[in-house]
mmCIF file of C-alpha atoms and ligand atoms in Angstrom:
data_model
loop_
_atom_site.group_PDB
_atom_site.id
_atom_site.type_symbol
_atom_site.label_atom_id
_atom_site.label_comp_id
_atom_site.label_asym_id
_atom_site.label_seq_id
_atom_site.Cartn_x
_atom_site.Cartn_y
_atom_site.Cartn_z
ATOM 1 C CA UNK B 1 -17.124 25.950 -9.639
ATOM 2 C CA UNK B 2 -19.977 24.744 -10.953
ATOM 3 C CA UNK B 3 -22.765 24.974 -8.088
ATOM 4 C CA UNK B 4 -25.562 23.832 -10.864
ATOM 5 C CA UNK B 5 -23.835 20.259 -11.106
ATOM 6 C CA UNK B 6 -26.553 17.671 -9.301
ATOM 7 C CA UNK B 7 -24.849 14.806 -8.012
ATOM 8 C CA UNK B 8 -26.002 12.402 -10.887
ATOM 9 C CA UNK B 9 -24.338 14.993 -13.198
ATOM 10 C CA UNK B 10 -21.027 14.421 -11.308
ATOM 11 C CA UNK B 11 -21.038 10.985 -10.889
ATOM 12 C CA UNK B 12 -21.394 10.815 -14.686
ATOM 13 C CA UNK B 13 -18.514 13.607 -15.564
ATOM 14 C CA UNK B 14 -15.991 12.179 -13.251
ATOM 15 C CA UNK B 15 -16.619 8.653 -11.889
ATOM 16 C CA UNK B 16 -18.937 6.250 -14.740
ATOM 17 C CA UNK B 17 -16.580 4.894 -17.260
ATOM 18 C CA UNK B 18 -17.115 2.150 -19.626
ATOM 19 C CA UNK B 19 -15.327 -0.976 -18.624
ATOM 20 C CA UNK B 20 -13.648 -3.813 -20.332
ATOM 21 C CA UNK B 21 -13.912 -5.991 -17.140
ATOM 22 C CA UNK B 22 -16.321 -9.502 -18.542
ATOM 23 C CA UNK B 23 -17.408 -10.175 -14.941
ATOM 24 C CA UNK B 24 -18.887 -6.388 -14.812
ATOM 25 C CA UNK B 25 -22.478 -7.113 -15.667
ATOM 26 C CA UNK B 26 -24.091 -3.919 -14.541
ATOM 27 C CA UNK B 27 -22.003 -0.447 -13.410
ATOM 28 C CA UNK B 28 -22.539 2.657 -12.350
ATOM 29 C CA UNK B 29 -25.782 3.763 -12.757
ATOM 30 C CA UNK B 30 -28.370 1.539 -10.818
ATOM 31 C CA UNK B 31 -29.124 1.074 -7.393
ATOM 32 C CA UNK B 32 -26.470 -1.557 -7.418
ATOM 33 C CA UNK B 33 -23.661 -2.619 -9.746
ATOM 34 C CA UNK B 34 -23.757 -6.417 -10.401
ATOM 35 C CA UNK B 35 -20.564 -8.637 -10.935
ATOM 36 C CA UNK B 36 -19.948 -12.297 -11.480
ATOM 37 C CA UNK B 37 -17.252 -14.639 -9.528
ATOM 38 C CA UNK B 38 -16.064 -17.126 -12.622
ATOM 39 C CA UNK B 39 -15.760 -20.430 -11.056
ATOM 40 C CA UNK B 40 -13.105 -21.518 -9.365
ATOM 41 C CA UNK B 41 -12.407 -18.316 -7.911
ATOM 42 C CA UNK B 42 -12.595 -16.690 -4.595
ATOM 43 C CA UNK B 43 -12.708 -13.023 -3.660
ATOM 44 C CA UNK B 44 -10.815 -11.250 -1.527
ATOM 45 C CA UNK B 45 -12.265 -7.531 0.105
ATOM 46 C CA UNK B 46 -10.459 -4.623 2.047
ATOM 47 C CA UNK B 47 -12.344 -1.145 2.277
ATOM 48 C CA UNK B 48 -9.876 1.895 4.261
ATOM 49 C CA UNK B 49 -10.987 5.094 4.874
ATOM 50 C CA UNK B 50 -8.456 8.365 3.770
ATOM 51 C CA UNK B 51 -8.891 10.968 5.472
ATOM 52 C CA UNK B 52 -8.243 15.069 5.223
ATOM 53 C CA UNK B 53 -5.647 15.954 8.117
ATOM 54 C CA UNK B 54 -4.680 12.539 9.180
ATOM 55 C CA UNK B 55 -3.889 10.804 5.882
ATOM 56 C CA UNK B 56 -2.761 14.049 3.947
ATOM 57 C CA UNK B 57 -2.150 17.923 4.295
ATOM 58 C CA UNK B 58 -4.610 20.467 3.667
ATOM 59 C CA UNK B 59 -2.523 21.129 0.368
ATOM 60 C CA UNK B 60 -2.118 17.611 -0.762
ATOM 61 C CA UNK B 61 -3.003 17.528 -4.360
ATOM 62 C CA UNK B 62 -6.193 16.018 -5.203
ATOM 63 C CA UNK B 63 -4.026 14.141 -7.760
ATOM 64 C CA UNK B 64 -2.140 12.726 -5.154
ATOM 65 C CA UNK B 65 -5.368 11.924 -2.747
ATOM 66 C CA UNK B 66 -6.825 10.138 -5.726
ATOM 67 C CA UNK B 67 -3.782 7.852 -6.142
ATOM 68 C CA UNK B 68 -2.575 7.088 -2.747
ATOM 69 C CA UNK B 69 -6.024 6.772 -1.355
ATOM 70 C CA UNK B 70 -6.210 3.709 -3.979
ATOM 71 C CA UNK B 71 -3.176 2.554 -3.816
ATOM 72 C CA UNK B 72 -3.253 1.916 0.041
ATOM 73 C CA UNK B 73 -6.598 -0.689 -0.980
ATOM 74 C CA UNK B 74 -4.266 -1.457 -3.754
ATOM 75 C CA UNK B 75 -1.597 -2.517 -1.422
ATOM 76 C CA UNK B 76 -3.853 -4.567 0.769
ATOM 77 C CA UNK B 77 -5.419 -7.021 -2.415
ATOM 78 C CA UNK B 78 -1.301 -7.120 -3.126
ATOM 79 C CA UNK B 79 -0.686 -8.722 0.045
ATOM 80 C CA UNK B 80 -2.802 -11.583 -0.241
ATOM 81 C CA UNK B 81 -1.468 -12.397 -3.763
ATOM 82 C CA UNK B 82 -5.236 -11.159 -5.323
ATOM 83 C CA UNK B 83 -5.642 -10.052 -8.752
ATOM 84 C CA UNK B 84 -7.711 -6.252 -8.382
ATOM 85 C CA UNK B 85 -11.118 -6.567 -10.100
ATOM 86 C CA UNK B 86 -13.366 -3.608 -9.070
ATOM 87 C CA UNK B 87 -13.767 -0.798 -6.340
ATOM 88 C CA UNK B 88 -16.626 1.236 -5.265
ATOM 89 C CA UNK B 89 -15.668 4.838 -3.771
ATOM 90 C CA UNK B 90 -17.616 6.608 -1.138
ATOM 91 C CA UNK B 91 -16.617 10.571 -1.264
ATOM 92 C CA UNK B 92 -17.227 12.916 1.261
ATOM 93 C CA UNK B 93 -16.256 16.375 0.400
ATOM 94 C CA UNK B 94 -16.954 19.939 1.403
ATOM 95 C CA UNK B 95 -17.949 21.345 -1.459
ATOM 96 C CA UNK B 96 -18.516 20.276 -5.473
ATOM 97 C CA UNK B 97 -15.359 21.693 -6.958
ATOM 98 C CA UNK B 98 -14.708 21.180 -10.623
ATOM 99 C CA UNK B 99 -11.085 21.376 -10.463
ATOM 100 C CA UNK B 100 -10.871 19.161 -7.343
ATOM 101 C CA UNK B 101 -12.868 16.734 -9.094
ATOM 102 C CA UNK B 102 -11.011 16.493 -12.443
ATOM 103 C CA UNK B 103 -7.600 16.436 -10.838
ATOM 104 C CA UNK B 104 -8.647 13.734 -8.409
ATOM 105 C CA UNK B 105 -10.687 11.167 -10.872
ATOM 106 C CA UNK B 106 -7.272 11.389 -12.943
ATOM 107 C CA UNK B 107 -4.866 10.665 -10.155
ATOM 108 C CA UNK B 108 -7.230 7.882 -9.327
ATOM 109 C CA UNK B 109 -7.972 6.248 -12.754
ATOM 110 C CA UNK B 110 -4.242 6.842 -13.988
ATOM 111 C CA UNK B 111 -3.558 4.169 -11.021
ATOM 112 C CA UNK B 112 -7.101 1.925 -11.410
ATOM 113 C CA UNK B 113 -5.980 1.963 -15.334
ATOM 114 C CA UNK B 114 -2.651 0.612 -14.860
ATOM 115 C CA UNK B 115 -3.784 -2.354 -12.826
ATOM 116 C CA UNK B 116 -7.048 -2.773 -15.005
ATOM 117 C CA UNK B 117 -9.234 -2.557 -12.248
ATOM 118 C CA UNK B 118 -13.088 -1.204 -12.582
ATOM 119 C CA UNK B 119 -15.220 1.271 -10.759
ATOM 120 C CA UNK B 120 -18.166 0.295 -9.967
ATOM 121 C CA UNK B 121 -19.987 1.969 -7.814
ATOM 122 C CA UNK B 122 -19.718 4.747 -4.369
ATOM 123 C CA UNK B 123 -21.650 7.508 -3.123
ATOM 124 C CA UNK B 124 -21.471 10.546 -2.639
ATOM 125 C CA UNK B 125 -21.848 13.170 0.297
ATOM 126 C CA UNK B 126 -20.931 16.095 1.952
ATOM 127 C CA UNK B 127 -18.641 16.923 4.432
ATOM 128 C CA UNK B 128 -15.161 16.850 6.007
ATOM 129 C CA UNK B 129 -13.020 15.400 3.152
ATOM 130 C CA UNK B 130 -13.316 11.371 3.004
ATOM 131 C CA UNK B 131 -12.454 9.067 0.426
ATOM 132 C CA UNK B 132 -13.587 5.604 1.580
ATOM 133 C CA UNK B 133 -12.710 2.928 -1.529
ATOM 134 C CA UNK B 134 -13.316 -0.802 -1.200
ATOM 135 C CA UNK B 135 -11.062 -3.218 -3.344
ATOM 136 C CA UNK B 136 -11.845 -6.436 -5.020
ATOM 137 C CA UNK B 137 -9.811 -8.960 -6.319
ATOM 138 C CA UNK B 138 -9.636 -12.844 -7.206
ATOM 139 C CA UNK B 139 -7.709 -15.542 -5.809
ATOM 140 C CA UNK B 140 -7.482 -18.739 -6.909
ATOM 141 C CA UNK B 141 -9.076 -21.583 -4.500
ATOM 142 C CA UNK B 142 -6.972 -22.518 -1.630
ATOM 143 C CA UNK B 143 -4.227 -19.919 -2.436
ATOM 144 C CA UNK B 144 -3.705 -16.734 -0.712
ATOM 145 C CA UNK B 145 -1.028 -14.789 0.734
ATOM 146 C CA UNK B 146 -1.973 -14.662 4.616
ATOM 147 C CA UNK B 147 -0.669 -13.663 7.951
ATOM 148 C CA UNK B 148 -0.381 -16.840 9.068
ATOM 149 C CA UNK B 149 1.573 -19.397 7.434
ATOM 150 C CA UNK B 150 5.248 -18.489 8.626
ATOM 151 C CA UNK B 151 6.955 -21.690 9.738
ATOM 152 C CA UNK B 152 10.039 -21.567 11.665
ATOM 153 C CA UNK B 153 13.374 -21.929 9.231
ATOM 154 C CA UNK B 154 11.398 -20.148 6.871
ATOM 155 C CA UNK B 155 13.499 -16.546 5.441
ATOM 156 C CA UNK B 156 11.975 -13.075 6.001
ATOM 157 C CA UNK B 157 11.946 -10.591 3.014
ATOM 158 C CA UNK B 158 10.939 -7.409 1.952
ATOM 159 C CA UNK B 159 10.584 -5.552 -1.529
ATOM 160 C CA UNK B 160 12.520 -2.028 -2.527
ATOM 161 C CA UNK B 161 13.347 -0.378 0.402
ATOM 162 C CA UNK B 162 12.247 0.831 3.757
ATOM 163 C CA UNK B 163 11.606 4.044 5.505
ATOM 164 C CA UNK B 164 11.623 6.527 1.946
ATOM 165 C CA UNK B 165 7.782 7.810 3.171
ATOM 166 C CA UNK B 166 8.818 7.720 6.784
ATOM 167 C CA UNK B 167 11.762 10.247 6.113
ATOM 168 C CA UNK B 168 9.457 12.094 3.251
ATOM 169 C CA UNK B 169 6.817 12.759 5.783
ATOM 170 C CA UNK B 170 9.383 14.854 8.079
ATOM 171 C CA UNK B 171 11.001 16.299 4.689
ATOM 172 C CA UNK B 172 7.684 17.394 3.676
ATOM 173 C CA UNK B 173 6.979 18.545 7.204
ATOM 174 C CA UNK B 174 10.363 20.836 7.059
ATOM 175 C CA UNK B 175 11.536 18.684 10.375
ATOM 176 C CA UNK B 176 14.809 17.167 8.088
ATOM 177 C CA UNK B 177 16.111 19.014 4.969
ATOM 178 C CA UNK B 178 17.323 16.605 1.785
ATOM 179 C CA UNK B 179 19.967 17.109 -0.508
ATOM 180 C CA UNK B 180 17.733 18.612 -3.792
ATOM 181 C CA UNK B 181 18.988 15.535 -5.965
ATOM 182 C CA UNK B 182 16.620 13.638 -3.826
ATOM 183 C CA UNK B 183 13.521 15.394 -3.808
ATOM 184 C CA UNK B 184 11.191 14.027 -6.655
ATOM 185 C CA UNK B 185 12.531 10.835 -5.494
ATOM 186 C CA UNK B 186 10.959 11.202 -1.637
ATOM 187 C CA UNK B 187 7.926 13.501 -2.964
ATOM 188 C CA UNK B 188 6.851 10.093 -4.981
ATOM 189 C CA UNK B 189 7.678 7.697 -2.146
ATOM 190 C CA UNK B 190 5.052 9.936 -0.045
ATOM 191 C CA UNK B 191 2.769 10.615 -2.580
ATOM 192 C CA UNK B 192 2.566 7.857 -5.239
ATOM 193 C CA UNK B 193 3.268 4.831 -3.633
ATOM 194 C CA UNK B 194 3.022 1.580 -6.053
ATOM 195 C CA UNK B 195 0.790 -1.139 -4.620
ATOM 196 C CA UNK B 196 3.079 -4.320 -5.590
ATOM 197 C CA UNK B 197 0.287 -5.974 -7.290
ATOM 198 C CA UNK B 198 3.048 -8.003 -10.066
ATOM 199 C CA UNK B 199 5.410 -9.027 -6.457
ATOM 200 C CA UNK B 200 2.506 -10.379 -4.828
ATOM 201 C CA UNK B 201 1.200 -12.576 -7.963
ATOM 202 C CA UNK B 202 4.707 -13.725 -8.585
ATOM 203 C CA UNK B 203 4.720 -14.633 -4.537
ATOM 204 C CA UNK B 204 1.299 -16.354 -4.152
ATOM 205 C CA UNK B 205 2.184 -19.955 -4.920
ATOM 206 C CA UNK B 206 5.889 -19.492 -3.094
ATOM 207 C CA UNK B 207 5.623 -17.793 0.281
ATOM 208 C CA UNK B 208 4.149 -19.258 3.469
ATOM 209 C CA UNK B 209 2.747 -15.708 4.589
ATOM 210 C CA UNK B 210 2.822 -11.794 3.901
ATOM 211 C CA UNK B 211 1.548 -8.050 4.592
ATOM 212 C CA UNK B 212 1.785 -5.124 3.243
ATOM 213 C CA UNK B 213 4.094 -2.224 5.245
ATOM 214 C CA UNK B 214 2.065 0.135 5.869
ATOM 215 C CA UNK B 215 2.446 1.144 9.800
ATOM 216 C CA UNK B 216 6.235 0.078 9.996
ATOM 217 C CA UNK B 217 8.184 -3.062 9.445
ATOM 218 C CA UNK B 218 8.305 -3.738 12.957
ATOM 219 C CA UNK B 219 4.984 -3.530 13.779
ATOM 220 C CA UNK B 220 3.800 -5.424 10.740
ATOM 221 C CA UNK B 221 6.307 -7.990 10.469
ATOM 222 C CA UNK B 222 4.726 -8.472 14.268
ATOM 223 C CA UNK B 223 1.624 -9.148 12.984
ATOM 224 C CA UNK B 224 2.613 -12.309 10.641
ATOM 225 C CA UNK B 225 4.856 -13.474 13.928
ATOM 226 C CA UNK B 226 1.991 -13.494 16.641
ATOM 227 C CA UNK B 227 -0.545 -14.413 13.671
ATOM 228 C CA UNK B 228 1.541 -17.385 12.975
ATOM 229 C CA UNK B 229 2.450 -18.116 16.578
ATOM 230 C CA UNK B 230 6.566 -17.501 15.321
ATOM 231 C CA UNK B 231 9.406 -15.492 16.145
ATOM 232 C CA UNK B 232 12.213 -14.028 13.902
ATOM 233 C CA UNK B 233 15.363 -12.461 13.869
ATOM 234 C CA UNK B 234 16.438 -9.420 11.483
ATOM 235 C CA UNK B 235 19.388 -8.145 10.765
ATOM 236 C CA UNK B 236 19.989 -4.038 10.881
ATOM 237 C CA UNK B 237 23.082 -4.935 8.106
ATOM 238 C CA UNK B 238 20.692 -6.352 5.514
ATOM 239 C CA UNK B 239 17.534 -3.421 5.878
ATOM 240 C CA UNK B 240 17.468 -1.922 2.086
ATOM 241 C CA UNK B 241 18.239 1.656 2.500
ATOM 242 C CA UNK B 242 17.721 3.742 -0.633
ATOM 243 C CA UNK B 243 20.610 6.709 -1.404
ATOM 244 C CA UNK B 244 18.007 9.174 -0.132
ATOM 245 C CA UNK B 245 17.806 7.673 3.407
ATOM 246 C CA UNK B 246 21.487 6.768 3.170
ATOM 247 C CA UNK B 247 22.532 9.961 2.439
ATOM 248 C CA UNK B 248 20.376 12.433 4.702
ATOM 249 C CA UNK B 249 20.613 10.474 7.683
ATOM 250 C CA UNK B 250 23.164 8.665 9.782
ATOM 251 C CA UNK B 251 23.282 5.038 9.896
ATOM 252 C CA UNK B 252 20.991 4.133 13.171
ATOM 253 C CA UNK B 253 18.424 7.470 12.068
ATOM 254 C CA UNK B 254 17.715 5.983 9.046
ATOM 255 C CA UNK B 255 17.726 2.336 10.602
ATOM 256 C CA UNK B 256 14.838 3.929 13.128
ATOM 257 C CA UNK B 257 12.939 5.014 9.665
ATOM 258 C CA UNK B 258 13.111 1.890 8.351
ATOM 259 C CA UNK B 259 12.083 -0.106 11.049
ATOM 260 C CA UNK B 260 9.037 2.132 12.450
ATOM 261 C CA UNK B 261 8.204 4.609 9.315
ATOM 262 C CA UNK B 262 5.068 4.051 7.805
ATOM 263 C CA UNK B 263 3.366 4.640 4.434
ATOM 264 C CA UNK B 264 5.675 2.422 2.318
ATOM 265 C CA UNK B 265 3.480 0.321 1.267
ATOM 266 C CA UNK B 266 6.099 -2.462 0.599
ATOM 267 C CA UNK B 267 5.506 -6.324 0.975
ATOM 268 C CA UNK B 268 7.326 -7.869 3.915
ATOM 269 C CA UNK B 269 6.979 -12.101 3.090
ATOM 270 C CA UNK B 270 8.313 -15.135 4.238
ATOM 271 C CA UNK B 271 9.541 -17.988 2.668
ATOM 272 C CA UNK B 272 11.204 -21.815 2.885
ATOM 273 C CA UNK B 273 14.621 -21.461 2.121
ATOM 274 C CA UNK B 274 15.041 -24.238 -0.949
ATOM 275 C CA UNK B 275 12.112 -21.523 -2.460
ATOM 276 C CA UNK B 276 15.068 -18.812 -3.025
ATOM 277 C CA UNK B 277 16.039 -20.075 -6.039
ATOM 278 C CA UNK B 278 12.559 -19.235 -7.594
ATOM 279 C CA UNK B 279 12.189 -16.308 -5.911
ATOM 280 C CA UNK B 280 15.658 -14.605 -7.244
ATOM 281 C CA UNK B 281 14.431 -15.696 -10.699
ATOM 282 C CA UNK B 282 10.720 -13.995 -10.096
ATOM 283 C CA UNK B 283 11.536 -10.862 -8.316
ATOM 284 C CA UNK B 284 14.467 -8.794 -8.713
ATOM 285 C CA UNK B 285 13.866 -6.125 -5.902
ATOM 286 C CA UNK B 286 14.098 -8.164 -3.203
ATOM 287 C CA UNK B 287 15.941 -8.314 0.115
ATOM 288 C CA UNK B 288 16.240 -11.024 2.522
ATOM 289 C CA UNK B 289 16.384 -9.701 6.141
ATOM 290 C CA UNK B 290 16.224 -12.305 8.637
ATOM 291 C CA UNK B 291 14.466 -15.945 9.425
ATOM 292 C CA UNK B 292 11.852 -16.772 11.270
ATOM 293 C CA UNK B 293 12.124 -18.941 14.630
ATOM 294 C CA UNK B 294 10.633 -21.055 16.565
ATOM 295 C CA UNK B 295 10.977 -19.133 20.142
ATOM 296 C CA UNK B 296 8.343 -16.445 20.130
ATOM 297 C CA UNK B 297 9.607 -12.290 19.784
ATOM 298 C CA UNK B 298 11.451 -10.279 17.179
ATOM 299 C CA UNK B 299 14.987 -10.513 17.552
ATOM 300 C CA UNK B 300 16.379 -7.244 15.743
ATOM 301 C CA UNK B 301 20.142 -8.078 15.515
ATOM 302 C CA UNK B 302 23.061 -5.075 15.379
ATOM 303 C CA UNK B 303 26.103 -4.947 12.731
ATOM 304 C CA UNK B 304 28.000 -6.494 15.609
ATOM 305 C CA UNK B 305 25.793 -9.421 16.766
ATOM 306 C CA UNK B 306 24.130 -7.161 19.728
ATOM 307 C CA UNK B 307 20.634 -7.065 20.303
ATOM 308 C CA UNK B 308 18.923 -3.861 19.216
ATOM 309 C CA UNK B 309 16.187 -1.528 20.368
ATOM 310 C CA UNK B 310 14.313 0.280 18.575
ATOM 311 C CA UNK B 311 13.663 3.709 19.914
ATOM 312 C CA UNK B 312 9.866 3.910 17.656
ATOM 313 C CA UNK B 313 6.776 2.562 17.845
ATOM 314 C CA UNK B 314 4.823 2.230 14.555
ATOM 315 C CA UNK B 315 2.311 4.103 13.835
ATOM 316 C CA UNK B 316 -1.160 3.432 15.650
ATOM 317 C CA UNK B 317 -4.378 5.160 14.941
ATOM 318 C CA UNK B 318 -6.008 4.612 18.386
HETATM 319 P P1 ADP A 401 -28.554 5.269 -4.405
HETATM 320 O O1 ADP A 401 -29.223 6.479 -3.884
HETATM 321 O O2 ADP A 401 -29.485 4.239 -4.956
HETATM 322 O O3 ADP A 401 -27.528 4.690 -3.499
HETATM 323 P P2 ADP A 401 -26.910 7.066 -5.860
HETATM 324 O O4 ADP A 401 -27.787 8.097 -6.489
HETATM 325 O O5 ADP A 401 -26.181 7.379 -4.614
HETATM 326 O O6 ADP A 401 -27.750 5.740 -5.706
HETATM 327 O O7 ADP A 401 -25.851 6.596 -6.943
HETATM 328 C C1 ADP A 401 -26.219 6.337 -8.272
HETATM 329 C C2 ADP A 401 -25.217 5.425 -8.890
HETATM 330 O O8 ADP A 401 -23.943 6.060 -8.921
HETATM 331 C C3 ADP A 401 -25.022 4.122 -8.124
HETATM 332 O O9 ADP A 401 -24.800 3.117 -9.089
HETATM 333 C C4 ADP A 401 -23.783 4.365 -7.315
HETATM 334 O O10 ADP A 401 -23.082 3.176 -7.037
HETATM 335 C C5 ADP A 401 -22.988 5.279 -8.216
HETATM 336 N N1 ADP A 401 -22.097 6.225 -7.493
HETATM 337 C C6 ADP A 401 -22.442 7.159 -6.569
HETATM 338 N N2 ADP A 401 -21.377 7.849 -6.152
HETATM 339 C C7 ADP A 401 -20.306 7.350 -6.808
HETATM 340 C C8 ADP A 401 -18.923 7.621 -6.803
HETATM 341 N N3 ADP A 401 -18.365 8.564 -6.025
HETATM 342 N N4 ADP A 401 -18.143 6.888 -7.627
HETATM 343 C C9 ADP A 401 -18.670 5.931 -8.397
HETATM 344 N N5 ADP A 401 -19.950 5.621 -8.470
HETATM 345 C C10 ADP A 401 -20.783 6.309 -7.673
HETATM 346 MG MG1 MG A 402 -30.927 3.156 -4.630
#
């Protein structure tokens, strides 16, 4: 502990770092940073809020918070097909803890690193553990991954595989015990969750609409469908299952995971079919699932051509 650290002090030991970023032309340090939009280029913003008790554990690693609190904005700029830029980071926390703060700035620039993406600014504050990070990134003009361009015909997919931090969560919770072989597997899926920046580049000038999974397929997916005044059908034969799920749970409880677990942070997209072609060659980790339809609802569609109901919501904050 180092009670004598002022907050200028901290903000320079943990959070100002040189950047290589050309359209950075002022950082940390002033009353604001200043950056620069080449032309040609549009911006797209998120900002999400993580949150001690509802996002994490108490014991969640500050390694961990520093990661997956980024990688959620992460996950959001990879959605819309947007190259990440910059972040500022507003941290609330209930005491100045030198440990904390080390462990947590590396968690968080081991991920900003990898995508080449800049800090530039936050505040801090105290208080109930917050991490509040906004996300930049560029788009090119009239290209961007939204909610709304589904068209009937086109085919629904989703990266990896669903349900991993759904079934983690209760793992980690001690509600469902895994087979050890597939523990550092789930521990990532829960706490290091890759924002699929590369997928969502490769899908910006191919797919008609996307989102990022982040409260369930079902209740996402619903989001593109009511968004782009569509329907869809999905099939429960075709949901990627990885070995962990398959292997801890019985078919339909690890069908329920993947259709209404959150936290997986996986792109769910749609696309027209003569586009598969250049898809398969892009992407390697994806899984078609169903098509979308003209006639309005989600059709979820059993291993024996039944209709299916899912017993889960997705998660909802309010
Ligand atoms: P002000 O009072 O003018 O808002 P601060 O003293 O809060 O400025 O912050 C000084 C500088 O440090 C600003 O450039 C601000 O963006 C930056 N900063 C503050 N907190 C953080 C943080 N947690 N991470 C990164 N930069 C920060
Ligand atoms: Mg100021």
């Amino acid at each position: 502990m180092s009670a004598s650290m002022n907050e200028f002090e901290i903000i320079q030991r943990f959070f100002m770092r040189p950047t290589t970023n050309p359209y950075v032309l002022l950082n940390i340090g002033d009353d604001c940073a200043i950056t620069h939009l080449p032309a040609q280029t549009r911006l797209a913003t998120t900002v999400d809020s993580f949150i001690a008790g509802i996002h994490c554990f108490d014991h969640t690693a500050p390694r961990e918070i520093g990661h997956k609190a980024l990688a959620k904005n992460l996950s959001d700029l990879a959605a819309m097909g947007a190259t990440p830029q910059w972040l500022t980071l507003a941290l609330t926390l209930p005491e100045v803890n030198d440990t904390w703060l080390t462990e947590f700035s590396q968690g968080f620039f081991h991920l900003a690193d990898r995508y080449q993406v800049s800090l530039i600014g936050g505040n801090l504050a105290r208080g109930p553990l917050n991490v509040t990070i906004q996300a930049m990134g560029f788009l090119p003009p009239q290209q961007a991954l939204t909610r709304k361009g589904a068209k009937p015909g086109d085919l629904i997919y989703v990266t990896h595989t669903l349900g991993d931090a759904g079934l983690a969560l209760q793992w980690l919770q001690n509600i469902i015990s895994v087979e050890p072989q597939y523990h550092h597997y789930l521990w990532q899926r829960w706490h290091q969750p890759e924002p699929r920046i590369l997928e969502g580049l490769a899908l910006l000038d191919i797919a008609h609409a996307a989102i990022d999974i982040s409260d369930g397929l079902v209740a996402d997916l619903n989001h593109i469908l009511q968004q782009s005044h569509v329907g869809a059908r999905i099939y429960l034969n075709r949901l990627p299952l990885s070995a962990a799920l398959q292997h801890t749970l019985p078919f339909y409880d690890a069908i329920e995971f993947a259709l209404s677990g959150g936290d997986d942070y996986e792109l769910c997209f749609t696309l027209p079919p003569h586009l598969q072609p250049t898809l398969v060659k892009r992407l390697l980790n994806v899984q078609c699932i169903g098509e979308i339809t003209a006639s309005p609802g989600l059709a979820i569609i059993d291993k024996d051509g039944l209709f299916y109901q899912p017993k889960q919501q997705g998660y909802r904050h309010f």
